[in-house]
Short mmCIF file of C-alpha atoms and ligand atoms in Angstrom, two decimals:
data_model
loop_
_atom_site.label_atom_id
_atom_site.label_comp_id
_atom_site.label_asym_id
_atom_site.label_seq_id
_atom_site.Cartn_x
_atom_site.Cartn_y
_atom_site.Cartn_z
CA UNK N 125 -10.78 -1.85 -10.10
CA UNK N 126 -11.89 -1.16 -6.86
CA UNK N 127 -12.39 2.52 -5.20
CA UNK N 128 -13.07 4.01 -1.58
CA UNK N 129 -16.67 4.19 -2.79
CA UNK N 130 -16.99 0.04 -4.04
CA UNK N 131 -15.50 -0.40 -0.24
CA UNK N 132 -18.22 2.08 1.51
CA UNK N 133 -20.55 0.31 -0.44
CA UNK N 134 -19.05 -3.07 1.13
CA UNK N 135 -19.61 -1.57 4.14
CA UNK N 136 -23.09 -0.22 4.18
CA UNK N 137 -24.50 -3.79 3.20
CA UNK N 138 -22.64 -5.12 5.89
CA UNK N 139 -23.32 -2.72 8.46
CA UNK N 140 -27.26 -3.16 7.36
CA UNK N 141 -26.85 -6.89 7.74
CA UNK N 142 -25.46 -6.78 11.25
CA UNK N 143 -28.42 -4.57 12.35
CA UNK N 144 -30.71 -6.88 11.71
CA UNK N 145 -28.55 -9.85 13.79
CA UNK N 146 -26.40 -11.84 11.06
CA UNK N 147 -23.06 -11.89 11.04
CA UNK N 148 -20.78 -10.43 7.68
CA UNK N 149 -17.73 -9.98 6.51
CA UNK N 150 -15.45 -9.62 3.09
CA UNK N 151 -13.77 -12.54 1.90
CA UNK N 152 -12.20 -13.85 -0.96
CA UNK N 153 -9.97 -11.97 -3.48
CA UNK N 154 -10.69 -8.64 -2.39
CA UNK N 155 -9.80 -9.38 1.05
CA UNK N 156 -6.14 -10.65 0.22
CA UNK N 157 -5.77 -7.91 -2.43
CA UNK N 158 -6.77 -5.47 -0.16
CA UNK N 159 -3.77 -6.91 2.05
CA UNK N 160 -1.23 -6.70 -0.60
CA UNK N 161 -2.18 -2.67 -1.87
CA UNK N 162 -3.03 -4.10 -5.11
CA UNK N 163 -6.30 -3.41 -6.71
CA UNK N 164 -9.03 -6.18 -7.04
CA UNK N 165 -11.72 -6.91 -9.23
CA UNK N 166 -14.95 -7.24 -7.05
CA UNK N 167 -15.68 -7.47 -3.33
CA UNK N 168 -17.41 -10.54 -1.65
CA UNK N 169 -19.06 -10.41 1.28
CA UNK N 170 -20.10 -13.63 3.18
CA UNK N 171 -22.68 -13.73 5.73
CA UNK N 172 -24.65 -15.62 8.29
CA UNK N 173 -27.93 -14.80 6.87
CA UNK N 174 -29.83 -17.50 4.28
CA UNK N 175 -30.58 -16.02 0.76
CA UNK N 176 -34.32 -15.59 1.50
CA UNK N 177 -33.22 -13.41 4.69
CA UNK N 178 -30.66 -11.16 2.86
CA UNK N 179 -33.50 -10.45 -0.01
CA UNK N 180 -36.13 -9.68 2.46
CA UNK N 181 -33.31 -6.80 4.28
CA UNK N 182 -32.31 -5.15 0.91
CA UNK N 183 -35.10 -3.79 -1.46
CA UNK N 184 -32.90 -4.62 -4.86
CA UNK N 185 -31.28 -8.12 -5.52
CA UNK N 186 -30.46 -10.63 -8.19
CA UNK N 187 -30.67 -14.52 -7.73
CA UNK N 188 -27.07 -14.96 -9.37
CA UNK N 189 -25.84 -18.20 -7.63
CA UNK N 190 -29.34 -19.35 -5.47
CA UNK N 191 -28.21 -22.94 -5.15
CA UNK N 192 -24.53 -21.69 -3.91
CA UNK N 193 -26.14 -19.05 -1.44
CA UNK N 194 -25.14 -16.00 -3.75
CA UNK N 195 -27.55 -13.42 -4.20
CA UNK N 196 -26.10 -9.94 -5.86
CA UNK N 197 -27.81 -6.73 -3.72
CA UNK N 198 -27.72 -3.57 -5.70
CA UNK N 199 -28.52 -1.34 -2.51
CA UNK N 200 -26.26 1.44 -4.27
CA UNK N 201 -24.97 1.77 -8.31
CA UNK N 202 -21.98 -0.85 -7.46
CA UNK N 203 -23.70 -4.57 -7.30
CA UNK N 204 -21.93 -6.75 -4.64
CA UNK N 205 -22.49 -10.48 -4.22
CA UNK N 206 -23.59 -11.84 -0.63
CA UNK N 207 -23.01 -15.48 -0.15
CA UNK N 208 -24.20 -17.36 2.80
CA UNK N 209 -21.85 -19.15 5.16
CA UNK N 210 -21.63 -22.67 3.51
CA UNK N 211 -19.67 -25.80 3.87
CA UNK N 212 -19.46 -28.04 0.86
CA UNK N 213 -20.47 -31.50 0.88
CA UNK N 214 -19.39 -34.78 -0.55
CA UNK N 215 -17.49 -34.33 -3.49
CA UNK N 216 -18.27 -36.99 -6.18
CA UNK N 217 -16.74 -35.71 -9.65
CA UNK N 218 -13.19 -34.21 -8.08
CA UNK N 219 -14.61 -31.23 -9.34
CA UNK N 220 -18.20 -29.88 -7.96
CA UNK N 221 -19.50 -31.01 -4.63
CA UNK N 222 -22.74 -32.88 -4.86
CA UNK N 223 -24.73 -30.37 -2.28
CA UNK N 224 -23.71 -27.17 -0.62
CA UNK N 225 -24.56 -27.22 2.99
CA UNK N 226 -25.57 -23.82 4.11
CA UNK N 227 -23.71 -23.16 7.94
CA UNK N 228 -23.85 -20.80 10.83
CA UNK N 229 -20.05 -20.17 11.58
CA UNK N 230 -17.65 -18.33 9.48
CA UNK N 231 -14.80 -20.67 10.20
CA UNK N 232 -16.88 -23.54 8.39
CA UNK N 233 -16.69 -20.97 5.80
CA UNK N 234 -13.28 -20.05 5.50
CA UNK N 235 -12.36 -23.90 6.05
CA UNK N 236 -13.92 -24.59 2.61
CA UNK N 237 -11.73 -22.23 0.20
CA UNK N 238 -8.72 -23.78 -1.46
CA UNK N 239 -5.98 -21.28 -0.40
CA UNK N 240 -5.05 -19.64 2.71
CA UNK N 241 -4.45 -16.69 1.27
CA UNK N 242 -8.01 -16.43 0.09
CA UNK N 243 -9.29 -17.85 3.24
CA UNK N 244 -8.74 -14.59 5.13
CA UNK N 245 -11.55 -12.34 6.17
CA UNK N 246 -12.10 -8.99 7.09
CA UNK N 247 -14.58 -7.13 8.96
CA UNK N 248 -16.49 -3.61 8.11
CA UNK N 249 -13.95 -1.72 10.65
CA UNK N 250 -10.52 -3.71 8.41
CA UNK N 251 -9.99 -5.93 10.90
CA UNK N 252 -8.36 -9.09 9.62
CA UNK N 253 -9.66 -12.50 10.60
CA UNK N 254 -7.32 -14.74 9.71
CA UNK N 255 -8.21 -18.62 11.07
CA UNK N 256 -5.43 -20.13 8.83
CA UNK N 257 -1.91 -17.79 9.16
CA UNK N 258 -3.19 -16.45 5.51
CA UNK N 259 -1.53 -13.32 6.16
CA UNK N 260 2.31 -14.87 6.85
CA UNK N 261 1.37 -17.27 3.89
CA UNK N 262 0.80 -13.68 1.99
CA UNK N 263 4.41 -11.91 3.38
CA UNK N 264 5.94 -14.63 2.28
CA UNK N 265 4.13 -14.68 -0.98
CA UNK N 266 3.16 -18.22 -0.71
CA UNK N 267 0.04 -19.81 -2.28
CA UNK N 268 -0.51 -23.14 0.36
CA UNK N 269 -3.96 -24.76 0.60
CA UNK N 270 -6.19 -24.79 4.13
CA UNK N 271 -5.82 -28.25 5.45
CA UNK N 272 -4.42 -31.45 3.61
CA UNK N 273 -3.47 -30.47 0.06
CA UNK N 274 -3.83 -33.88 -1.23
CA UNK N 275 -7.54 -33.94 -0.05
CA UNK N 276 -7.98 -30.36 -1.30
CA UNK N 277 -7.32 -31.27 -4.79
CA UNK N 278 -8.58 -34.46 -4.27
CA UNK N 279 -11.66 -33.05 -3.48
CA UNK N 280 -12.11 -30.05 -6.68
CA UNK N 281 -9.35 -30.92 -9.42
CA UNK N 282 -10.07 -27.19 -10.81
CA UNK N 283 -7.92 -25.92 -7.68
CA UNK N 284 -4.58 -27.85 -8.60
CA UNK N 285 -4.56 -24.95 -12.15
CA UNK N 286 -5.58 -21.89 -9.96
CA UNK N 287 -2.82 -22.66 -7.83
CA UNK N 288 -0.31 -22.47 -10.91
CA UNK N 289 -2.77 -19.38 -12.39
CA UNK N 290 -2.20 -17.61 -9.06
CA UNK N 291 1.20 -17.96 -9.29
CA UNK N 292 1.36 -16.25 -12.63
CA UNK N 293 -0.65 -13.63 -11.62
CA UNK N 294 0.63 -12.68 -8.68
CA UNK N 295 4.48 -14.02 -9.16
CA UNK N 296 4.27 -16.10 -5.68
CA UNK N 297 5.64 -19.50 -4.89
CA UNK N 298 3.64 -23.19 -4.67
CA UNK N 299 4.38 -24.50 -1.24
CA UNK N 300 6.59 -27.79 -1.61
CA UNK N 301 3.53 -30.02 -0.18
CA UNK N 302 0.89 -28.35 -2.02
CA UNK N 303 3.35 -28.80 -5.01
CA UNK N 304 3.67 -32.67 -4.20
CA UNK N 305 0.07 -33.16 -4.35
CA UNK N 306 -0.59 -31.21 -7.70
CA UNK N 307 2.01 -34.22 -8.98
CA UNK N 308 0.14 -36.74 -7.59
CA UNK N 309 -3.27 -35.66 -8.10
CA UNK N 310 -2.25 -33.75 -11.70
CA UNK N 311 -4.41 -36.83 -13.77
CA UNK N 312 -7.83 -35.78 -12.14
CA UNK N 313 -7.24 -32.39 -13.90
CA UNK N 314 -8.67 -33.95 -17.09
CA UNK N 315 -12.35 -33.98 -15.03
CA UNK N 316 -12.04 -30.00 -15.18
CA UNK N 317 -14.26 -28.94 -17.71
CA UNK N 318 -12.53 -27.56 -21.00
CA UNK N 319 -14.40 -24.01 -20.16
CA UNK N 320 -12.57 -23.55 -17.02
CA UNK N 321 -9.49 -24.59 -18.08
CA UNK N 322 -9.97 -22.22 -20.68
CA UNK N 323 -10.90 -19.16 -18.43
CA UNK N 324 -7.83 -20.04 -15.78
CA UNK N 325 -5.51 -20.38 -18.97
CA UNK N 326 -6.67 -17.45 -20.09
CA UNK N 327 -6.18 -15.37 -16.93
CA UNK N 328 -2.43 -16.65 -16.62
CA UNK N 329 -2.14 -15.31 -20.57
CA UNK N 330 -2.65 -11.88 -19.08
CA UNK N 331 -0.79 -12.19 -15.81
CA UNK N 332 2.33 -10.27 -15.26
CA UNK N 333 4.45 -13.55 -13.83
CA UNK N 334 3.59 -15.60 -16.69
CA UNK N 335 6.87 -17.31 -16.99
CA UNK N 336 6.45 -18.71 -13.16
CA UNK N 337 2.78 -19.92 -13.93
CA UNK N 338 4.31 -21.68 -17.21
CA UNK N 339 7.00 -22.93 -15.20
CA UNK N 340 4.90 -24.14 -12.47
CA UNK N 341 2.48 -25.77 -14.77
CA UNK N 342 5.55 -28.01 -16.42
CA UNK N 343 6.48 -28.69 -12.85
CA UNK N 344 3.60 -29.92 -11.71
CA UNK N 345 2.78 -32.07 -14.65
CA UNK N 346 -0.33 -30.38 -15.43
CA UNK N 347 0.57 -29.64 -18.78
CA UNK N 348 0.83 -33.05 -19.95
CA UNK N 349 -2.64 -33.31 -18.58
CA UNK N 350 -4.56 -30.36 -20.58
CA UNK N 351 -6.54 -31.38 -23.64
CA UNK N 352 -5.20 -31.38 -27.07
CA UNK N 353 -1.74 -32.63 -26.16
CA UNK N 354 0.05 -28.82 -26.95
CA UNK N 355 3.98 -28.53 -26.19
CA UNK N 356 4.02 -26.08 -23.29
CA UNK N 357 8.11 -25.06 -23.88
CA UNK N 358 8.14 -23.26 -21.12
CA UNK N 359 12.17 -21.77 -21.13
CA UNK N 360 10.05 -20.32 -24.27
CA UNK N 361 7.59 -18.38 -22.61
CA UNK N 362 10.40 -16.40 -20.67
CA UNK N 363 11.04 -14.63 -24.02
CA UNK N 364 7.47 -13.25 -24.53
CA UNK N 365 7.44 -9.43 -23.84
CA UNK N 366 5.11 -7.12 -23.02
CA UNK N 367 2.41 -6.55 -23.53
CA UNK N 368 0.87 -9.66 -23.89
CA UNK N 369 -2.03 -11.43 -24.15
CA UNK N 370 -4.74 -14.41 -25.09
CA UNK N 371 -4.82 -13.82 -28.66
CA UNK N 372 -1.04 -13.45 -28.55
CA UNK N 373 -0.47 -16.35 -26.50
CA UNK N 374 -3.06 -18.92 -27.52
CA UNK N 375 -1.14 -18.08 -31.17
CA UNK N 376 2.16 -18.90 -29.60
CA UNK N 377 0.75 -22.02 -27.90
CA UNK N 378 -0.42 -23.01 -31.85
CA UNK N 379 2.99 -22.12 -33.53
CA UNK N 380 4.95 -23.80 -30.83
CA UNK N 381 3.58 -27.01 -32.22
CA UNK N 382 5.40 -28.57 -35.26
CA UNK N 383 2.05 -28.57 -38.02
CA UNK N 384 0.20 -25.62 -36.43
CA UNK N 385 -3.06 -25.86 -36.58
CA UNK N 386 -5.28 -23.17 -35.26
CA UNK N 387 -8.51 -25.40 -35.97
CA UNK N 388 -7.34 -28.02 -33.79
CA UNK N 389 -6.48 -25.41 -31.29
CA UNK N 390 -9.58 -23.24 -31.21
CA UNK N 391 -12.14 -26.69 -31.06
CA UNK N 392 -9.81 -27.94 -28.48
CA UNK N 393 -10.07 -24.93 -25.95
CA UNK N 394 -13.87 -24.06 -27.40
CA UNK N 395 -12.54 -20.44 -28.13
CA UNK N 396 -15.03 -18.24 -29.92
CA UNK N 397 -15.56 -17.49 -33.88
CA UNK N 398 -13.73 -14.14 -33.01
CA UNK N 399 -10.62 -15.64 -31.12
CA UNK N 400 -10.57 -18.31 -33.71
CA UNK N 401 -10.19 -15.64 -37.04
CA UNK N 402 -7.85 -13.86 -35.03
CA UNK N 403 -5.47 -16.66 -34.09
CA UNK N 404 -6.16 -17.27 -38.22
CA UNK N 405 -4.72 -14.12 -38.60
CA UNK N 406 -1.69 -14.15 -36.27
CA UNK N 407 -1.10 -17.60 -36.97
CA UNK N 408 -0.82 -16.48 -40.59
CA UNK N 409 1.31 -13.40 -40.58
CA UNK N 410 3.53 -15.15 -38.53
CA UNK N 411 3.79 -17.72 -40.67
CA UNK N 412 4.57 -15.58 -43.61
CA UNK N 413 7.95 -14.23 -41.55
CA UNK N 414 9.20 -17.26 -40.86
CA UNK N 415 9.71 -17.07 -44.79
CA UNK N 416 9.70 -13.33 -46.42
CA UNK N 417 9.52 -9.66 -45.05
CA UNK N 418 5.73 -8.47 -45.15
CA UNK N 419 5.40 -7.32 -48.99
CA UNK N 420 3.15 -4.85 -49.87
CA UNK N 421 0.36 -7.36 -50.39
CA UNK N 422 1.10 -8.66 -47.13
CA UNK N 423 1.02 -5.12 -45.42
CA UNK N 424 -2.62 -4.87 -46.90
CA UNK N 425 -4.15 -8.20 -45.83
CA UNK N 426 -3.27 -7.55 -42.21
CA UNK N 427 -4.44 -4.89 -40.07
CA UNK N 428 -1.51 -2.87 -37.92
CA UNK N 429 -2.10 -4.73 -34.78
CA UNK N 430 -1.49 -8.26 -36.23
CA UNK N 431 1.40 -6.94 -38.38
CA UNK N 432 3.08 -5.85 -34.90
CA UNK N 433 2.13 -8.83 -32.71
CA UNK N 434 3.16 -11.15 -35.77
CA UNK N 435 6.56 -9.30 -35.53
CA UNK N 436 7.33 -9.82 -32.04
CA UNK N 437 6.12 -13.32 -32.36
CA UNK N 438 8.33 -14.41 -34.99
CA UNK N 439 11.53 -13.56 -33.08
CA UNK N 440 10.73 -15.36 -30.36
CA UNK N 441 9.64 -18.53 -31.98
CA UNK N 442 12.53 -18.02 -34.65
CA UNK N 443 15.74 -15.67 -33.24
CA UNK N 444 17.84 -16.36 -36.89
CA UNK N 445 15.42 -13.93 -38.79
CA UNK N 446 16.10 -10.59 -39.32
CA UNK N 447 13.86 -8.11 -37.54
CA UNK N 448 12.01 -5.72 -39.65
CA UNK N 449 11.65 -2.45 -37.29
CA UNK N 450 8.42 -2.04 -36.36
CA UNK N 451 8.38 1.53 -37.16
CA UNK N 452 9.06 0.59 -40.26
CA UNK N 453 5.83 -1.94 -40.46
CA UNK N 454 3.76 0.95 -39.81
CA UNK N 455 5.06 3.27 -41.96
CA UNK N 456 4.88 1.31 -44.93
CA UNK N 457 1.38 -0.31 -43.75
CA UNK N 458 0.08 3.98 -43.70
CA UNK N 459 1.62 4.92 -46.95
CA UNK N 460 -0.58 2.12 -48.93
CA UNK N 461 -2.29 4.07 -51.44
CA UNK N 462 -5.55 2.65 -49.68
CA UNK N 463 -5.86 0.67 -46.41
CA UNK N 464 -9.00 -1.11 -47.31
CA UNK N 465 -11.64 -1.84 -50.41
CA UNK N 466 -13.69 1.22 -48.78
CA UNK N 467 -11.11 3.30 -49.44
CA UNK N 468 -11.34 2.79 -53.33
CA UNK N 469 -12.99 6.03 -54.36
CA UNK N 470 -15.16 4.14 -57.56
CA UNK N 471 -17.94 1.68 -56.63
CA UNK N 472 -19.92 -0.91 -58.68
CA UNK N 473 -22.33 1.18 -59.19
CA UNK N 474 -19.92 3.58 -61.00
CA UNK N 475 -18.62 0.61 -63.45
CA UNK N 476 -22.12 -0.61 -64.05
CA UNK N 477 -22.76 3.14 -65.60
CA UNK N 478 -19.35 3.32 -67.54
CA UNK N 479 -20.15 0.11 -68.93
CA UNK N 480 -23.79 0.42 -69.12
CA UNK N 481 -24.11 -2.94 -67.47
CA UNK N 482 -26.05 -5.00 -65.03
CA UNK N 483 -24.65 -6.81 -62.08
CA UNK N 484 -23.09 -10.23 -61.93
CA UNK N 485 -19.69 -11.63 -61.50
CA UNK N 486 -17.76 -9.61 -63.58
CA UNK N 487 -18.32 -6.57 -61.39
CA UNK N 488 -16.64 -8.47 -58.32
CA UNK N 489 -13.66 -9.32 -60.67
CA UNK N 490 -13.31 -5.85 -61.77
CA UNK N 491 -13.46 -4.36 -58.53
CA UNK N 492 -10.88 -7.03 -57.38
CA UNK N 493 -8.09 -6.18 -60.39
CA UNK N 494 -9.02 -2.06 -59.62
CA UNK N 495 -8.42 -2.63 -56.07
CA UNK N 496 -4.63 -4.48 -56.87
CA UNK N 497 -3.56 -1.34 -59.10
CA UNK N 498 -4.47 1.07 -56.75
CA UNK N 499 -2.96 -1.35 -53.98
CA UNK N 500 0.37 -1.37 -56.53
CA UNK N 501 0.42 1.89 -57.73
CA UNK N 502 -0.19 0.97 -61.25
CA UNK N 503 -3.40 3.35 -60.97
CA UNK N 504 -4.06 6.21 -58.84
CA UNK N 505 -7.33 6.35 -56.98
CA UNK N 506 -9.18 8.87 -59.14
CA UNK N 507 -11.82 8.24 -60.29
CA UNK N 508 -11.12 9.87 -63.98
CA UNK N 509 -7.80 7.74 -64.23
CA UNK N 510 -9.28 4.44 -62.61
CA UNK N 511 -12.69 5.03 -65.47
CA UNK N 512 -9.59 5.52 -68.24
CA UNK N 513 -7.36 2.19 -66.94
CA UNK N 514 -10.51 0.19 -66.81
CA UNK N 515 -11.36 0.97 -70.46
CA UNK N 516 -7.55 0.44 -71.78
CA UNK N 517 -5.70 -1.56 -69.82
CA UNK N 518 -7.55 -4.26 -67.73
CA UNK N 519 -7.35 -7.65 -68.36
CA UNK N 520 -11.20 -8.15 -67.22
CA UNK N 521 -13.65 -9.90 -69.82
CA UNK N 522 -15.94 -6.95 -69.25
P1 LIG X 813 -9.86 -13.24 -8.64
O1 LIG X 813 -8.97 -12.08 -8.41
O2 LIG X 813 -9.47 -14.11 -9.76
O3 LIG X 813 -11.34 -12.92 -8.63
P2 LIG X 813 -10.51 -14.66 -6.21
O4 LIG X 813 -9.65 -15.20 -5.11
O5 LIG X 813 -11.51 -13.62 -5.84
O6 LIG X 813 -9.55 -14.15 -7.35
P3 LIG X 813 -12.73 -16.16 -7.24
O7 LIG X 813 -12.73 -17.23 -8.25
O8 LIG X 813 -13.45 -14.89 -7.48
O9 LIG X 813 -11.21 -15.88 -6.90
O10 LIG X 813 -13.28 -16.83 -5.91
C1 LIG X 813 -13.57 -16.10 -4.72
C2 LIG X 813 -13.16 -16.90 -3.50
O11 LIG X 813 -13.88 -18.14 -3.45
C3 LIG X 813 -11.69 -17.31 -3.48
O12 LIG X 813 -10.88 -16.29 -2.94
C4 LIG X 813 -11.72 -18.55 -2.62
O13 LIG X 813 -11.81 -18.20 -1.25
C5 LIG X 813 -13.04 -19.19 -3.00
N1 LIG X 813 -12.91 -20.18 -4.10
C6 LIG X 813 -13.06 -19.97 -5.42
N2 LIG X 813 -12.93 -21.09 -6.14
C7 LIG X 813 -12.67 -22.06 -5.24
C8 LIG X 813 -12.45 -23.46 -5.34
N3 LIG X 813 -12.44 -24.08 -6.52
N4 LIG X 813 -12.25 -24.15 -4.20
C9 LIG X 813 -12.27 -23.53 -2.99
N5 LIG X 813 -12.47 -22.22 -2.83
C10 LIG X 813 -12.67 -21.48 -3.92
MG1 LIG X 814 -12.98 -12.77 -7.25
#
């Protein structure tokens, strides 16, 4: 989120780069978010001077991005990335350029960025510099490349899914031409590394327009072009409240498919070990409501978020089943007798000294079958009356 101060500090590295003769200005996100009163996520400055000039002027800098011109100056507490004017050279892979050209005028600059909306500028006093009607592209809330679209995504394939990302995020419309030339170029998506898809997929999961990204991405065809070959039902994705987001989302992606399989899913994408036990989970509970209400065991094995995700998930993917209230879920989930195995109030130690025993399996197993009473009531979690159940009623070989 950005503040007066993350602008003044904008300002003062600019200011400090003009005195000493180069040229700078914001660009980029902040620029066109600044535009629309919404709040952005970082500020980018752009400037005339070469990464060796901008580290001698400020005392504290990062080399973040030295072969793209980006160094990050931390002249206050709020680090802001300066990138030198460049142009981009041939582009071999319809992805990365094969050289970045450093260049001495801003419209060079602005002429390489994929939409016009992010190809506005603005000086250290707000002034708009806008080389490419940005701003009327931005009124009308359309997302339209800078020059021939065809070439554009021609050129970096990665552009063709921030276009339909963008559109999720900020609810705007693909320009018809810009939308003919995703079609037509939509094949060279599968040179887009499986990362970025990932991390533009991932920001349309949490955009607030996600049904007009979804919808857009059908439209264009780029769907049938992302790895893995998932159904992207996007009348579907209409139905998914709020809040929302990747773990929900990459779950629904998974379920939508006939034989889910979160493995297949989680490789495909390269999600983490985290996202991938998590999608396990919500995959799961889900799952289990297509064919019962939660029972108690089921209230256990989940934690309270999955439980209420899992809920909201199932009547979306199946609209037959009857709802169980979620206030309902949670008030059954908080009146199990424990929550966890932690919440037992014996350990092993405790049955090794009742039995006078050593370790080994048995103590798991026993600590299993004490942990399903308490879970079902048949003991309460006392240590007295758990010692006396163990001794008379268990079924353990102890
Ligand atoms: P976000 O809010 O997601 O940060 P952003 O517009 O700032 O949006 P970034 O990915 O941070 O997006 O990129 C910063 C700027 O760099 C963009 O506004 C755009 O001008 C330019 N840019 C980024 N990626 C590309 C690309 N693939 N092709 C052309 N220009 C790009
Ligand atoms: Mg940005």
């Amino acid at each position: 989120m950005l503040t007066t101060e993350h602008w003044q500090a904008g300002t003062a590295i600019i200011n400090k780069l003009k005195e000493n003769g180069y040229e700078a200005v914001f660009v980029g996100g902040a620029v066109r978010d600044f535009l629309r009163q919404k709040e952005a996520n970082d500020i980018d400055i752009a400037s005339s001077a070469l990464p060796e000039q901008v580290k001698k002027i400020f005392k504290r800098t990062v080399d973040v991005g030295l072969a793209h011109g980006t160094i990050l100056v931390l002249e206050s507490h709020i680090p802001i990335e300066v990138t030198t004017f460049r142009s981009d050279g041939e582009y071999a892979d319809y992805r990365r350029p094969t050289d970045v050209k450093f260049v001495l005028s801003l419209e060079e600059d602005l002429k390489r960025r994929d939409f016009t909306m992010n190809a506005l500028a603005m000086t250290e006093s707000f002034q708009i510099i806008d080389l490419f009607d940005g701003r009327l592209d931005l009124e009308n809330r359309i997302i339209r490349t800078v020059g021939n679209p065809t070439d554009r995504f021609q050129e970096d394939a990665l552009r063709m899914l921030r276009a339909v990302r963008f559109s999720a995020q900020l609810g705007f419309t693909i320009d018809d031409k810009s939308l003919e030339a995703i079609q037509f170029c939509a094949e060279n998506l599968t040179y887009v590394s499986v990362e970025r898809v990932t991390a533009e997929l991932e920001k349309m999961w949490d955009s607030s327009n996600l049904q007009n990204g979804m919808s857009y991405l059908v439209t264009s065809k780029l769907s049938d072009q992302l790895p893995g070959g998932f159904p992207f039902q996007h009348e579907k994705w209409a139905q998914l409240g709020n809040p929302r987001n990747s773990l929900i989302c990459w779950s629904f992606l998974c379920l939508l498919q006939e034989t889910s399989s979160v493995s297949e899913l989680t490789r495909t994408f390269k999600l983490s070990n985290e996202s991938k036990q998590q999608i396990g989970q919500l995959v799961k509970a889900t799952q289990i409501r297509f064919e019962r209400l939660f029972t108690r065991d089921d209230l256990y094995s989940f934690n309270e978020d999955i439980l209420i995700k899992a809920e909201s998930l199932v009547h979306v993917l199946r609209d037959k089943i009857p709802p169980m209230p979620i206030d309902t879920i949670i008030k059954l989930k908080r009146s199990l007798p424990i929550q966890s195995k932690a919440d037992l109030v014996i350990s092993g130690k405790d049955l090794m000294d009742w039995f006078s025993k050593r370790g080994g399996p048995w103590l798991k197993e026993a600590l299993a079958e004490i942990e399903m009473a308490v879970l079902h009531k048949k003991v309460v979690n006392d240590a007295t009356k758990i010692k006396e159940w163990i001794m008379n009623e268990s079924n353990s070989e102890i």
